[in-house]
Amino acid sequence: MSHPLPVLDSPQGRFSLQRYPRPKLAPGKQEPLRAWDAADEYLLQWLFETQPAVASPATLVLNDSFGALTVALAGERLWSQTDSWLARQGCIENLRANQCPMDTDHLLNSLHWPTEILSLVVIKIPKTLALLEHQLYQLRPLITDRTVIVAGAMVKQLPATAQGLFERILGPTHSTLARKKARLLICQPQIGQWQQRQQTTPYPTQYRVAEFPFVIHNHANVFSRASLDIGCRFFLQHLPDAAALPAKDIVDLGCGNGLLGIHVKSLQPQARIHFVDESFMAVDSARKNVESAGESFIPSPLQQPEDYHFSVGNSLQQFDKNSADLVLNNPPFHQQTVVGDHIAWQMFTDARRVLRPAGELWVVGNRHLNYHNKLKRLFGNCDTVAANRKFVILRSRKQA
């Protein structure tokens, strides 16, 4: 039984929109979360009221959650960029569902930018300030003093320093009054002032830690950009135990910068390592770190490229059944600004399908998330490998 999609009423039209992946609902149930919020509505209303009716201005939409802004503004000279594979896929499906005229080649990931000067930039302010900083620097070659730049966010999700970031990198910025708990920032670029300031993005960052004898690279939207995150450090201490399992194929699921997969490769040089994340920046960070590790820590990727695989996608959706021996997972507990355990549950379910008989899933997570209950229900078993005051490492084995 199909469920009607929520409808966005905007000055640009009425659009049926869904989140991605679309949740499985019982008959008669409505989707609990919409594919847009009041900040999207505020942006579309402001654009309708303030922008002159010029023919097909070159427009870029940044960080669209699931396509609400892109669908409403769709046209031949619209570009839309996101770091999230899930958000991009949601945007594609919503464009198709609403029969919007847009070239999917203009749906960019976070590593690529438009090829023309922009008249209008519409930004959904991201959760990660570093990503916003990176994007504002990357906009500089693409804008003029006449480019209109408007950004929006829910008030509770708007970082206090966001306005200062716009002013420091691009030019004077003012805030609108709040509307339905959303607020906009309007920026007027002043290119003449840029010469006295930093010219290029500081990302990806580079740093060293005692655990690895190579330079670590982190793109702007990758967690813990300047140091080793404490959950990862705790997991690394116990990976030799995980690596005792003979493995041909090891998956670093939700790989981030790839350090877990790189470390287990140093322990099992014969294994193929699959780096998987829904963030384009994360997977590219993992690729850079594999190259950086080189022969100083792991078998050289230049000599054994078949041992390293990099995938951007929805968990393990693209993996065959019974195709891995070990899955390492540090699952996120939020999708964009929505907190919940649905992503972890999908990762655990996918891991069970992908693991070969007797294969193991190793998970690190905050103790309060109670992942052991889910894993025991799914696998029929779950052991605690290690625990401290904040984190727990769990292991489940797929039964034959």
mmCIF file of C-alpha atoms in Angstrom:
data_model
loop_
_atom_site.group_PDB
_atom_site.id
_atom_site.type_symbol
_atom_site.label_atom_id
_atom_site.label_comp_id
_atom_site.label_asym_id
_atom_site.label_seq_id
_atom_site.Cartn_x
_atom_site.Cartn_y
_atom_site.Cartn_z
ATOM 1 C CA MET A 1 0.000 0.000 0.000
ATOM 2 C CA SER A 2 1.475 3.355 -1.047
ATOM 3 C CA HIS A 3 1.365 6.366 1.247
ATOM 4 C CA PRO A 4 0.733 9.923 0.016
ATOM 5 C CA LEU A 5 3.779 12.145 0.174
ATOM 6 C CA PRO A 6 3.772 15.348 2.239
ATOM 7 C CA VAL A 7 3.239 18.442 0.084
ATOM 8 C CA LEU A 8 5.345 21.602 0.270
ATOM 9 C CA ASP A 9 3.257 24.717 -0.528
ATOM 10 C CA SER A 10 5.590 27.470 -1.723
ATOM 11 C CA PRO A 11 5.309 30.592 -3.900
ATOM 12 C CA GLN A 12 7.107 28.611 -6.605
ATOM 13 C CA GLY A 13 4.446 25.851 -6.589
ATOM 14 C CA ARG A 14 3.196 22.753 -4.757
ATOM 15 C CA PHE A 15 5.630 19.852 -4.575
ATOM 16 C CA SER A 16 5.305 16.318 -3.195
ATOM 17 C CA LEU A 17 8.523 15.533 -1.331
ATOM 18 C CA GLN A 18 9.934 12.539 0.516
ATOM 19 C CA ARG A 19 12.964 11.893 2.682
ATOM 20 C CA TYR A 20 15.526 9.311 1.604
ATOM 21 C CA PRO A 21 15.569 6.500 2.352
ATOM 22 C CA ARG A 22 11.815 6.544 2.724
ATOM 23 C CA PRO A 23 10.799 4.881 5.992
ATOM 24 C CA LYS A 24 8.692 1.725 5.959
ATOM 25 C CA LEU A 25 5.281 2.636 7.350
ATOM 26 C CA ALA A 26 2.372 0.584 8.572
ATOM 27 C CA PRO A 27 -0.909 0.982 6.641
ATOM 28 C CA GLY A 28 -2.610 4.253 7.478
ATOM 29 C CA LYS A 29 0.506 5.779 9.047
ATOM 30 C CA GLN A 30 1.900 9.095 7.849
ATOM 31 C CA GLU A 31 5.601 9.872 7.480
ATOM 32 C CA PRO A 32 6.821 11.246 10.825
ATOM 33 C CA LEU A 33 9.387 13.616 9.311
ATOM 34 C CA ARG A 34 9.150 15.967 6.345
ATOM 35 C CA ALA A 35 11.782 16.434 3.648
ATOM 36 C CA TRP A 36 11.952 20.167 4.420
ATOM 37 C CA ASP A 37 11.689 22.566 7.358
ATOM 38 C CA ALA A 38 10.623 26.136 8.063
ATOM 39 C CA ALA A 39 14.038 27.448 6.986
ATOM 40 C CA ASP A 40 13.441 26.044 3.482
ATOM 41 C CA GLU A 41 10.023 27.732 3.422
ATOM 42 C CA TYR A 42 11.522 31.032 4.615
ATOM 43 C CA LEU A 43 14.237 30.925 1.932
ATOM 44 C CA LEU A 44 11.718 30.270 -0.849
ATOM 45 C CA GLN A 45 9.400 33.046 0.387
ATOM 46 C CA TRP A 46 12.291 35.536 0.644
ATOM 47 C CA LEU A 47 13.481 34.694 -2.868
ATOM 48 C CA PHE A 48 9.984 35.145 -4.261
ATOM 49 C CA GLU A 49 9.541 38.517 -2.570
ATOM 50 C CA THR A 50 12.947 40.084 -3.191
ATOM 51 C CA GLN A 51 14.442 38.747 -6.389
ATOM 52 C CA PRO A 52 13.572 40.368 -9.740
ATOM 53 C CA ALA A 53 12.171 38.101 -12.409
ATOM 54 C CA VAL A 54 15.346 37.650 -14.437
ATOM 55 C CA ALA A 55 15.571 34.901 -17.024
ATOM 56 C CA SER A 56 17.340 31.797 -15.702
ATOM 57 C CA PRO A 57 19.945 33.325 -13.372
ATOM 58 C CA ALA A 58 22.924 31.088 -12.661
ATOM 59 C CA THR A 59 22.029 29.706 -9.222
ATOM 60 C CA LEU A 60 23.752 27.392 -6.769
ATOM 61 C CA VAL A 61 21.942 25.621 -3.920
ATOM 62 C CA LEU A 62 24.226 24.337 -1.143
ATOM 63 C CA ASN A 63 23.378 21.617 1.409
ATOM 64 C CA ASP A 64 19.799 20.971 0.314
ATOM 65 C CA SER A 65 18.459 18.346 2.730
ATOM 66 C CA PHE A 66 16.433 16.213 0.310
ATOM 67 C CA GLY A 67 15.731 18.520 -2.622
ATOM 68 C CA ALA A 68 13.062 20.959 -1.413
ATOM 69 C CA LEU A 69 15.033 24.021 -2.549
ATOM 70 C CA THR A 70 16.353 22.359 -5.707
ATOM 71 C CA VAL A 71 12.902 21.157 -6.782
ATOM 72 C CA ALA A 72 11.271 24.539 -6.168
ATOM 73 C CA LEU A 73 14.020 26.456 -8.038
ATOM 74 C CA ALA A 74 14.748 23.861 -10.746
ATOM 75 C CA GLY A 75 15.904 25.208 -14.102
ATOM 76 C CA GLU A 76 18.551 24.893 -16.778
ATOM 77 C CA ARG A 77 21.112 27.037 -14.937
ATOM 78 C CA LEU A 78 20.559 25.688 -11.450
ATOM 79 C CA TRP A 79 23.345 23.809 -9.671
ATOM 80 C CA SER A 80 22.871 21.918 -6.426
ATOM 81 C CA GLN A 81 25.677 20.579 -4.251
ATOM 82 C CA THR A 82 25.708 18.351 -1.166
ATOM 83 C CA ASP A 83 28.190 16.183 0.719
ATOM 84 C CA SER A 84 25.503 13.606 1.502
ATOM 85 C CA TRP A 85 24.844 10.729 -0.899
ATOM 86 C CA LEU A 86 21.479 10.205 0.799
ATOM 87 C CA ALA A 87 20.499 13.853 0.335
ATOM 88 C CA ARG A 88 21.586 13.764 -3.311
ATOM 89 C CA GLN A 89 19.585 10.600 -3.969
ATOM 90 C CA GLY A 90 16.560 12.104 -2.241
ATOM 91 C CA CYS A 91 16.922 15.170 -4.438
ATOM 92 C CA ILE A 92 17.047 13.025 -7.594
ATOM 93 C CA GLU A 93 13.907 11.121 -6.614
ATOM 94 C CA ASN A 94 12.008 14.286 -5.723
ATOM 95 C CA LEU A 95 13.000 15.944 -9.007
ATOM 96 C CA ARG A 96 11.661 12.921 -10.884
ATOM 97 C CA ALA A 97 8.469 12.704 -8.821
ATOM 98 C CA ASN A 98 7.694 16.365 -9.530
ATOM 99 C CA GLN A 99 8.785 16.189 -13.197
ATOM 100 C CA CYS A 100 11.264 19.028 -12.738
ATOM 101 C CA PRO A 101 13.439 20.058 -15.694
ATOM 102 C CA MET A 102 16.990 19.710 -14.395
ATOM 103 C CA ASP A 103 20.134 18.063 -15.693
ATOM 104 C CA THR A 104 21.340 15.563 -13.083
ATOM 105 C CA ASP A 105 24.911 16.495 -14.105
ATOM 106 C CA HIS A 106 24.211 19.728 -12.210
ATOM 107 C CA LEU A 107 23.668 17.747 -8.990
ATOM 108 C CA LEU A 108 27.185 17.994 -7.626
ATOM 109 C CA ASN A 109 28.916 16.289 -4.747
ATOM 110 C CA SER A 110 30.970 18.329 -2.295
ATOM 111 C CA LEU A 111 34.214 17.788 -4.215
ATOM 112 C CA HIS A 112 32.943 19.527 -7.368
ATOM 113 C CA TRP A 113 31.757 23.054 -8.107
ATOM 114 C CA PRO A 114 29.846 24.870 -10.916
ATOM 115 C CA THR A 115 31.668 26.009 -14.011
ATOM 116 C CA GLU A 116 30.136 29.480 -14.381
ATOM 117 C CA ILE A 117 29.867 32.737 -12.455
ATOM 118 C CA LEU A 118 26.858 32.686 -10.155
ATOM 119 C CA SER A 119 24.116 35.307 -9.826
ATOM 120 C CA LEU A 120 22.432 33.698 -6.820
ATOM 121 C CA VAL A 121 23.658 31.393 -4.036
ATOM 122 C CA VAL A 122 21.129 29.775 -1.687
ATOM 123 C CA ILE A 123 22.669 28.058 1.339
ATOM 124 C CA LYS A 124 21.132 25.759 3.907
ATOM 125 C CA ILE A 125 23.563 26.378 6.774
ATOM 126 C CA PRO A 126 25.165 23.013 7.639
ATOM 127 C CA LYS A 127 25.567 21.496 11.068
ATOM 128 C CA THR A 128 29.356 21.553 10.704
ATOM 129 C CA LEU A 129 30.834 25.069 10.771
ATOM 130 C CA ALA A 130 34.037 23.856 9.126
ATOM 131 C CA LEU A 131 32.016 22.767 6.088
ATOM 132 C CA LEU A 132 30.406 26.209 5.874
ATOM 133 C CA GLU A 133 33.829 27.874 6.145
ATOM 134 C CA HIS A 134 35.188 25.667 3.365
ATOM 135 C CA GLN A 135 32.187 26.380 1.131
ATOM 136 C CA LEU A 136 32.421 30.152 1.570
ATOM 137 C CA TYR A 137 36.073 30.125 0.501
ATOM 138 C CA GLN A 138 35.236 27.888 -2.466
ATOM 139 C CA LEU A 139 32.542 30.369 -3.557
ATOM 140 C CA ARG A 140 35.006 33.215 -3.990
ATOM 141 C CA PRO A 141 36.055 32.437 -7.603
ATOM 142 C CA LEU A 142 32.389 31.941 -8.576
ATOM 143 C CA ILE A 143 30.807 35.203 -7.385
ATOM 144 C CA THR A 144 30.919 38.936 -8.031
ATOM 145 C CA ASP A 145 29.925 41.980 -5.960
ATOM 146 C CA ARG A 146 26.456 41.641 -7.516
ATOM 147 C CA THR A 147 25.906 38.005 -6.527
ATOM 148 C CA VAL A 148 23.005 37.588 -4.119
ATOM 149 C CA ILE A 149 23.839 35.243 -1.232
ATOM 150 C CA VAL A 150 21.148 34.115 1.193
ATOM 151 C CA ALA A 151 21.488 31.417 3.849
ATOM 152 C CA GLY A 152 18.935 29.881 6.190
ATOM 153 C CA ALA A 153 18.662 27.620 9.219
ATOM 154 C CA MET A 154 16.387 26.837 12.112
ATOM 155 C CA VAL A 155 17.262 29.170 14.989
ATOM 156 C CA LYS A 156 18.180 26.308 17.336
ATOM 157 C CA GLN A 157 20.589 24.926 14.706
ATOM 158 C CA LEU A 158 22.151 28.256 13.678
ATOM 159 C CA PRO A 159 25.684 28.544 15.118
ATOM 160 C CA ALA A 160 26.305 31.838 16.892
ATOM 161 C CA THR A 161 29.476 32.401 14.845
ATOM 162 C CA ALA A 162 27.943 31.736 11.406
ATOM 163 C CA GLN A 163 27.262 35.409 10.647
ATOM 164 C CA GLY A 164 30.825 36.338 11.554
ATOM 165 C CA LEU A 165 32.094 33.631 9.221
ATOM 166 C CA PHE A 166 30.188 35.148 6.275
ATOM 167 C CA GLU A 167 31.484 38.625 7.118
ATOM 168 C CA ARG A 168 35.098 37.481 7.488
ATOM 169 C CA ILE A 169 35.220 35.474 4.262
ATOM 170 C CA LEU A 170 32.779 37.181 1.863
ATOM 171 C CA GLY A 171 31.475 40.523 3.128
ATOM 172 C CA PRO A 172 28.876 42.389 5.234
ATOM 173 C CA THR A 173 26.055 40.134 6.430
ATOM 174 C CA HIS A 174 22.840 40.877 8.285
ATOM 175 C CA SER A 175 20.301 38.657 9.969
ATOM 176 C CA THR A 176 16.546 38.718 9.394
ATOM 177 C CA LEU A 177 13.880 38.469 12.036
ATOM 178 C CA ALA A 178 12.958 34.927 12.972
ATOM 179 C CA ARG A 179 9.929 33.397 11.275
ATOM 180 C CA LYS A 180 8.451 30.065 12.409
ATOM 181 C CA LYS A 181 11.674 29.524 14.407
ATOM 182 C CA ALA A 182 13.835 29.997 11.284
ATOM 183 C CA ARG A 183 16.241 32.789 10.413
ATOM 184 C CA LEU A 184 18.065 33.994 7.297
ATOM 185 C CA LEU A 185 21.481 35.575 6.782
ATOM 186 C CA ILE A 186 21.836 37.942 3.825
ATOM 187 C CA CYS A 187 25.412 38.505 2.602
ATOM 188 C CA GLN A 188 26.719 41.225 0.284
ATOM 189 C CA PRO A 189 30.085 40.114 -1.166
ATOM 190 C CA GLN A 190 32.865 42.726 -1.200
ATOM 191 C CA ILE A 191 35.595 41.282 -3.365
ATOM 192 C CA GLY A 192 37.892 44.288 -2.897
ATOM 193 C CA GLN A 193 38.382 43.414 0.776
ATOM 194 C CA TRP A 194 39.514 39.845 0.182
ATOM 195 C CA GLN A 195 43.113 40.823 -0.624
ATOM 196 C CA GLN A 196 43.796 41.584 3.046
ATOM 197 C CA ARG A 197 42.498 38.208 4.212
ATOM 198 C CA GLN A 198 43.197 34.510 3.809
ATOM 199 C CA GLN A 199 42.599 33.609 0.183
ATOM 200 C CA THR A 200 41.921 29.867 0.139
ATOM 201 C CA THR A 201 40.182 27.198 2.170
ATOM 202 C CA PRO A 202 42.189 25.653 5.031
ATOM 203 C CA TYR A 203 40.700 22.225 4.253
ATOM 204 C CA PRO A 204 41.480 19.400 4.099
ATOM 205 C CA THR A 205 43.397 19.672 7.365
ATOM 206 C CA GLN A 206 46.549 17.670 7.979
ATOM 207 C CA TYR A 207 47.853 16.429 11.323
ATOM 208 C CA ARG A 208 49.872 13.662 12.960
ATOM 209 C CA VAL A 209 49.110 11.380 15.907
ATOM 210 C CA ALA A 210 51.280 8.902 17.784
ATOM 211 C CA GLU A 211 49.270 5.909 16.556
ATOM 212 C CA PHE A 212 50.147 6.396 12.854
ATOM 213 C CA PRO A 213 53.509 7.189 11.213
ATOM 214 C CA PHE A 214 51.987 9.231 8.390
ATOM 215 C CA VAL A 215 50.175 12.525 7.816
ATOM 216 C CA ILE A 216 46.406 12.246 8.305
ATOM 217 C CA HIS A 217 44.093 14.192 5.962
ATOM 218 C CA ASN A 218 40.570 15.293 6.889
ATOM 219 C CA HIS A 219 38.088 17.127 4.680
ATOM 220 C CA ALA A 220 35.925 19.819 6.258
ATOM 221 C CA ASN A 221 32.837 17.670 6.851
ATOM 222 C CA VAL A 222 34.652 14.721 8.441
ATOM 223 C CA PHE A 223 34.302 14.267 12.193
ATOM 224 C CA SER A 224 37.290 15.201 14.366
ATOM 225 C CA ARG A 225 39.223 17.213 11.792
ATOM 226 C CA ALA A 226 42.234 18.160 13.939
ATOM 227 C CA SER A 227 42.838 15.136 16.137
ATOM 228 C CA LEU A 228 41.991 11.465 16.590
ATOM 229 C CA ASP A 229 38.479 11.143 17.967
ATOM 230 C CA ILE A 230 38.306 9.346 21.303
ATOM 231 C CA GLY A 231 35.931 6.626 20.118
ATOM 232 C CA CYS A 232 38.235 5.763 17.241
ATOM 233 C CA ARG A 233 41.270 5.723 19.576
ATOM 234 C CA PHE A 234 39.493 3.299 21.921
ATOM 235 C CA PHE A 235 38.513 1.061 18.988
ATOM 236 C CA LEU A 236 42.080 1.034 17.645
ATOM 237 C CA GLN A 237 43.346 -0.394 20.932
ATOM 238 C CA HIS A 238 41.238 -3.509 20.404
ATOM 239 C CA LEU A 239 41.530 -4.026 16.637
ATOM 240 C CA PRO A 240 44.298 -6.637 16.996
ATOM 241 C CA ASP A 241 41.642 -8.873 18.587
ATOM 242 C CA ALA A 242 39.304 -8.271 15.647
ATOM 243 C CA ALA A 243 42.127 -8.932 13.202
ATOM 244 C CA ALA A 244 42.656 -12.393 14.712
ATOM 245 C CA LEU A 245 39.679 -13.465 12.583
ATOM 246 C CA PRO A 246 41.029 -14.702 9.200
ATOM 247 C CA ALA A 247 39.496 -12.386 6.618
ATOM 248 C CA LYS A 248 39.556 -11.942 2.866
ATOM 249 C CA ASP A 249 37.210 -8.960 2.874
ATOM 250 C CA ILE A 250 36.987 -6.352 5.644
ATOM 251 C CA VAL A 251 34.515 -3.452 5.564
ATOM 252 C CA ASP A 252 35.113 -0.145 7.332
ATOM 253 C CA LEU A 253 31.441 0.906 7.451
ATOM 254 C CA GLY A 254 30.894 4.600 8.109
ATOM 255 C CA CYS A 255 34.611 4.915 7.488
ATOM 256 C CA GLY A 256 35.077 8.643 8.113
ATOM 257 C CA ASN A 257 38.760 9.295 7.431
ATOM 258 C CA GLY A 258 39.452 5.554 7.075
ATOM 259 C CA LEU A 259 41.862 5.071 9.981
ATOM 260 C CA LEU A 260 40.137 1.931 11.288
ATOM 261 C CA GLY A 261 40.374 0.237 7.892
ATOM 262 C CA ILE A 262 43.978 1.360 7.416
ATOM 263 C CA HIS A 263 44.979 -0.005 10.825
ATOM 264 C CA VAL A 264 43.316 -3.395 10.280
ATOM 265 C CA LYS A 265 45.013 -3.612 6.863
ATOM 266 C CA SER A 266 48.371 -3.278 8.621
ATOM 267 C CA LEU A 267 47.356 -6.249 10.794
ATOM 268 C CA GLN A 268 45.992 -8.350 7.910
ATOM 269 C CA PRO A 269 48.024 -7.396 4.810
ATOM 270 C CA GLN A 270 46.364 -10.127 2.717
ATOM 271 C CA ALA A 271 42.823 -8.700 3.171
ATOM 272 C CA ARG A 272 40.836 -6.482 0.860
ATOM 273 C CA ILE A 273 39.593 -3.357 2.653
ATOM 274 C CA HIS A 274 36.305 -1.715 1.664
ATOM 275 C CA PHE A 275 35.854 1.896 2.824
ATOM 276 C CA VAL A 276 32.157 2.858 2.867
ATOM 277 C CA ASP A 277 30.441 6.101 3.866
ATOM 278 C CA GLU A 278 27.535 8.261 2.716
ATOM 279 C CA SER A 279 29.751 11.372 2.831
ATOM 280 C CA PHE A 280 31.743 12.127 -0.309
ATOM 281 C CA MET A 281 34.293 14.022 1.791
ATOM 282 C CA ALA A 282 34.703 11.084 4.160
ATOM 283 C CA VAL A 283 35.456 8.577 1.405
ATOM 284 C CA ASP A 284 37.876 10.984 -0.271
ATOM 285 C CA SER A 285 39.594 11.544 3.105
ATOM 286 C CA ALA A 286 39.968 7.755 3.444
ATOM 287 C CA ARG A 287 41.447 7.584 -0.057
ATOM 288 C CA LYS A 288 43.940 10.346 0.748
ATOM 289 C CA ASN A 289 44.946 8.617 3.971
ATOM 290 C CA VAL A 290 45.468 5.264 2.249
ATOM 291 C CA GLU A 291 47.790 7.039 -0.169
ATOM 292 C CA SER A 292 49.526 8.829 2.710
ATOM 293 C CA ALA A 293 50.006 5.590 4.663
ATOM 294 C CA GLY A 294 51.753 4.012 1.695
ATOM 295 C CA GLU A 295 54.562 1.614 2.452
ATOM 296 C CA SER A 296 55.278 3.270 5.816
ATOM 297 C CA PHE A 297 52.286 1.545 7.412
ATOM 298 C CA ILE A 298 50.318 -0.603 4.960
ATOM 299 C CA PRO A 299 51.102 -2.379 1.679
ATOM 300 C CA SER A 300 51.409 0.306 -0.972
ATOM 301 C CA PRO A 301 48.121 1.064 -2.776
ATOM 302 C CA LEU A 302 50.208 1.836 -5.861
ATOM 303 C CA GLN A 303 51.389 -1.780 -5.945
ATOM 304 C CA GLN A 304 48.149 -3.399 -4.755
ATOM 305 C CA PRO A 305 45.246 -1.188 -5.868
ATOM 306 C CA GLU A 306 42.907 -4.192 -5.940
ATOM 307 C CA ASP A 307 43.188 -4.411 -2.131
ATOM 308 C CA TYR A 308 41.463 -1.044 -1.562
ATOM 309 C CA HIS A 309 37.866 -0.238 -2.503
ATOM 310 C CA PHE A 310 36.068 3.060 -1.877
ATOM 311 C CA SER A 311 32.263 3.354 -1.972
ATOM 312 C CA VAL A 312 29.905 6.283 -1.398
ATOM 313 C CA GLY A 313 26.363 5.083 -0.807
ATOM 314 C CA ASN A 314 23.556 4.018 1.477
ATOM 315 C CA SER A 315 25.209 1.762 4.058
ATOM 316 C CA LEU A 316 25.980 -1.645 2.421
ATOM 317 C CA GLN A 317 23.135 -1.525 -0.077
ATOM 318 C CA GLN A 318 25.501 -2.102 -3.010
ATOM 319 C CA PHE A 319 27.253 -5.143 -1.429
ATOM 320 C CA ASP A 320 26.330 -8.750 -2.240
ATOM 321 C CA LYS A 321 25.072 -11.188 0.356
ATOM 322 C CA ASN A 322 27.825 -13.235 2.054
ATOM 323 C CA SER A 323 30.631 -11.067 0.670
ATOM 324 C CA ALA A 324 32.572 -9.976 3.800
ATOM 325 C CA ASP A 325 34.278 -11.620 6.767
ATOM 326 C CA LEU A 326 34.582 -8.658 9.123
ATOM 327 C CA VAL A 327 32.666 -5.375 9.399
ATOM 328 C CA LEU A 328 34.007 -2.545 11.575
ATOM 329 C CA ASN A 329 31.431 0.090 12.450
ATOM 330 C CA ASN A 330 31.348 3.349 14.378
ATOM 331 C CA PRO A 331 27.734 4.290 13.545
ATOM 332 C CA PRO A 332 26.403 7.859 13.610
ATOM 333 C CA PHE A 333 23.310 8.482 15.698
ATOM 334 C CA HIS A 334 21.940 11.318 13.568
ATOM 335 C CA GLN A 335 21.030 11.982 9.941
ATOM 336 C CA GLN A 336 21.744 15.668 9.337
ATOM 337 C CA THR A 337 19.873 17.305 12.257
ATOM 338 C CA VAL A 338 17.600 14.337 13.082
ATOM 339 C CA VAL A 339 18.787 12.232 16.028
ATOM 340 C CA GLY A 340 17.828 8.557 16.207
ATOM 341 C CA ASP A 341 19.021 4.977 15.897
ATOM 342 C CA HIS A 342 17.570 4.258 12.441
ATOM 343 C CA ILE A 343 20.927 4.594 10.668
ATOM 344 C CA ALA A 344 22.667 2.279 13.146
ATOM 345 C CA TRP A 345 19.867 -0.276 12.782
ATOM 346 C CA GLN A 346 20.203 -0.219 8.984
ATOM 347 C CA MET A 347 23.987 -0.630 9.253
ATOM 348 C CA PHE A 348 23.618 -3.603 11.604
ATOM 349 C CA THR A 349 20.965 -5.215 9.380
ATOM 350 C CA ASP A 350 23.063 -4.692 6.249
ATOM 351 C CA ALA A 351 26.138 -6.105 8.002
ATOM 352 C CA ARG A 352 24.277 -9.290 8.918
ATOM 353 C CA ARG A 353 23.230 -9.773 5.287
ATOM 354 C CA VAL A 354 26.700 -9.060 3.894
ATOM 355 C CA LEU A 355 28.714 -11.138 6.360
ATOM 356 C CA ARG A 356 29.687 -14.678 5.473
ATOM 357 C CA PRO A 357 28.777 -17.439 7.970
ATOM 358 C CA ALA A 358 30.964 -17.043 11.091
ATOM 359 C CA GLY A 359 31.804 -13.487 10.003
ATOM 360 C CA GLU A 360 31.783 -10.805 12.690
ATOM 361 C CA LEU A 361 30.476 -7.291 13.177
ATOM 362 C CA TRP A 362 32.494 -5.120 15.588
ATOM 363 C CA VAL A 363 30.815 -1.923 16.785
ATOM 364 C CA VAL A 364 31.998 0.965 18.928
ATOM 365 C CA GLY A 365 29.430 3.343 20.379
ATOM 366 C CA ASN A 366 28.437 5.421 23.350
ATOM 367 C CA ARG A 367 27.368 3.197 26.235
ATOM 368 C CA HIS A 368 23.985 4.895 26.650
ATOM 369 C CA LEU A 369 22.877 3.942 23.122
ATOM 370 C CA ASN A 370 22.389 0.305 24.217
ATOM 371 C CA TYR A 371 23.435 -1.185 20.887
ATOM 372 C CA HIS A 372 23.917 -4.582 22.538
ATOM 373 C CA ASN A 373 20.126 -5.054 22.702
ATOM 374 C CA LYS A 374 19.740 -4.485 18.969
ATOM 375 C CA LEU A 375 22.694 -6.687 18.061
ATOM 376 C CA LYS A 376 21.532 -9.568 20.240
ATOM 377 C CA ARG A 377 18.051 -9.353 18.739
ATOM 378 C CA LEU A 378 19.461 -9.316 15.198
ATOM 379 C CA PHE A 379 22.356 -11.802 15.458
ATOM 380 C CA GLY A 380 21.221 -13.898 18.403
ATOM 381 C CA ASN A 381 24.478 -13.070 20.191
ATOM 382 C CA CYS A 382 26.505 -10.086 21.334
ATOM 383 C CA ASP A 383 29.697 -9.979 23.421
ATOM 384 C CA THR A 384 31.271 -6.983 25.108
ATOM 385 C CA VAL A 385 34.900 -6.779 23.998
ATOM 386 C CA ALA A 386 35.813 -3.737 26.082
ATOM 387 C CA ALA A 387 34.215 -0.790 27.824
ATOM 388 C CA ASN A 388 35.191 2.421 29.551
ATOM 389 C CA ARG A 389 33.156 5.214 31.122
ATOM 390 C CA LYS A 390 31.995 6.556 27.737
ATOM 391 C CA PHE A 391 32.299 3.842 25.073
ATOM 392 C CA VAL A 392 31.661 0.146 24.592
ATOM 393 C CA ILE A 393 33.004 -2.194 21.903
ATOM 394 C CA LEU A 394 30.608 -4.978 20.914
ATOM 395 C CA ARG A 395 31.026 -8.087 18.770
ATOM 396 C CA SER A 396 28.360 -10.183 17.068
ATOM 397 C CA ARG A 397 28.944 -13.296 14.959
ATOM 398 C CA LYS A 398 26.761 -14.420 12.077
ATOM 399 C CA GLN A 399 25.512 -17.927 12.649
ATOM 400 C CA ALA A 400 25.994 -20.538 9.915
#
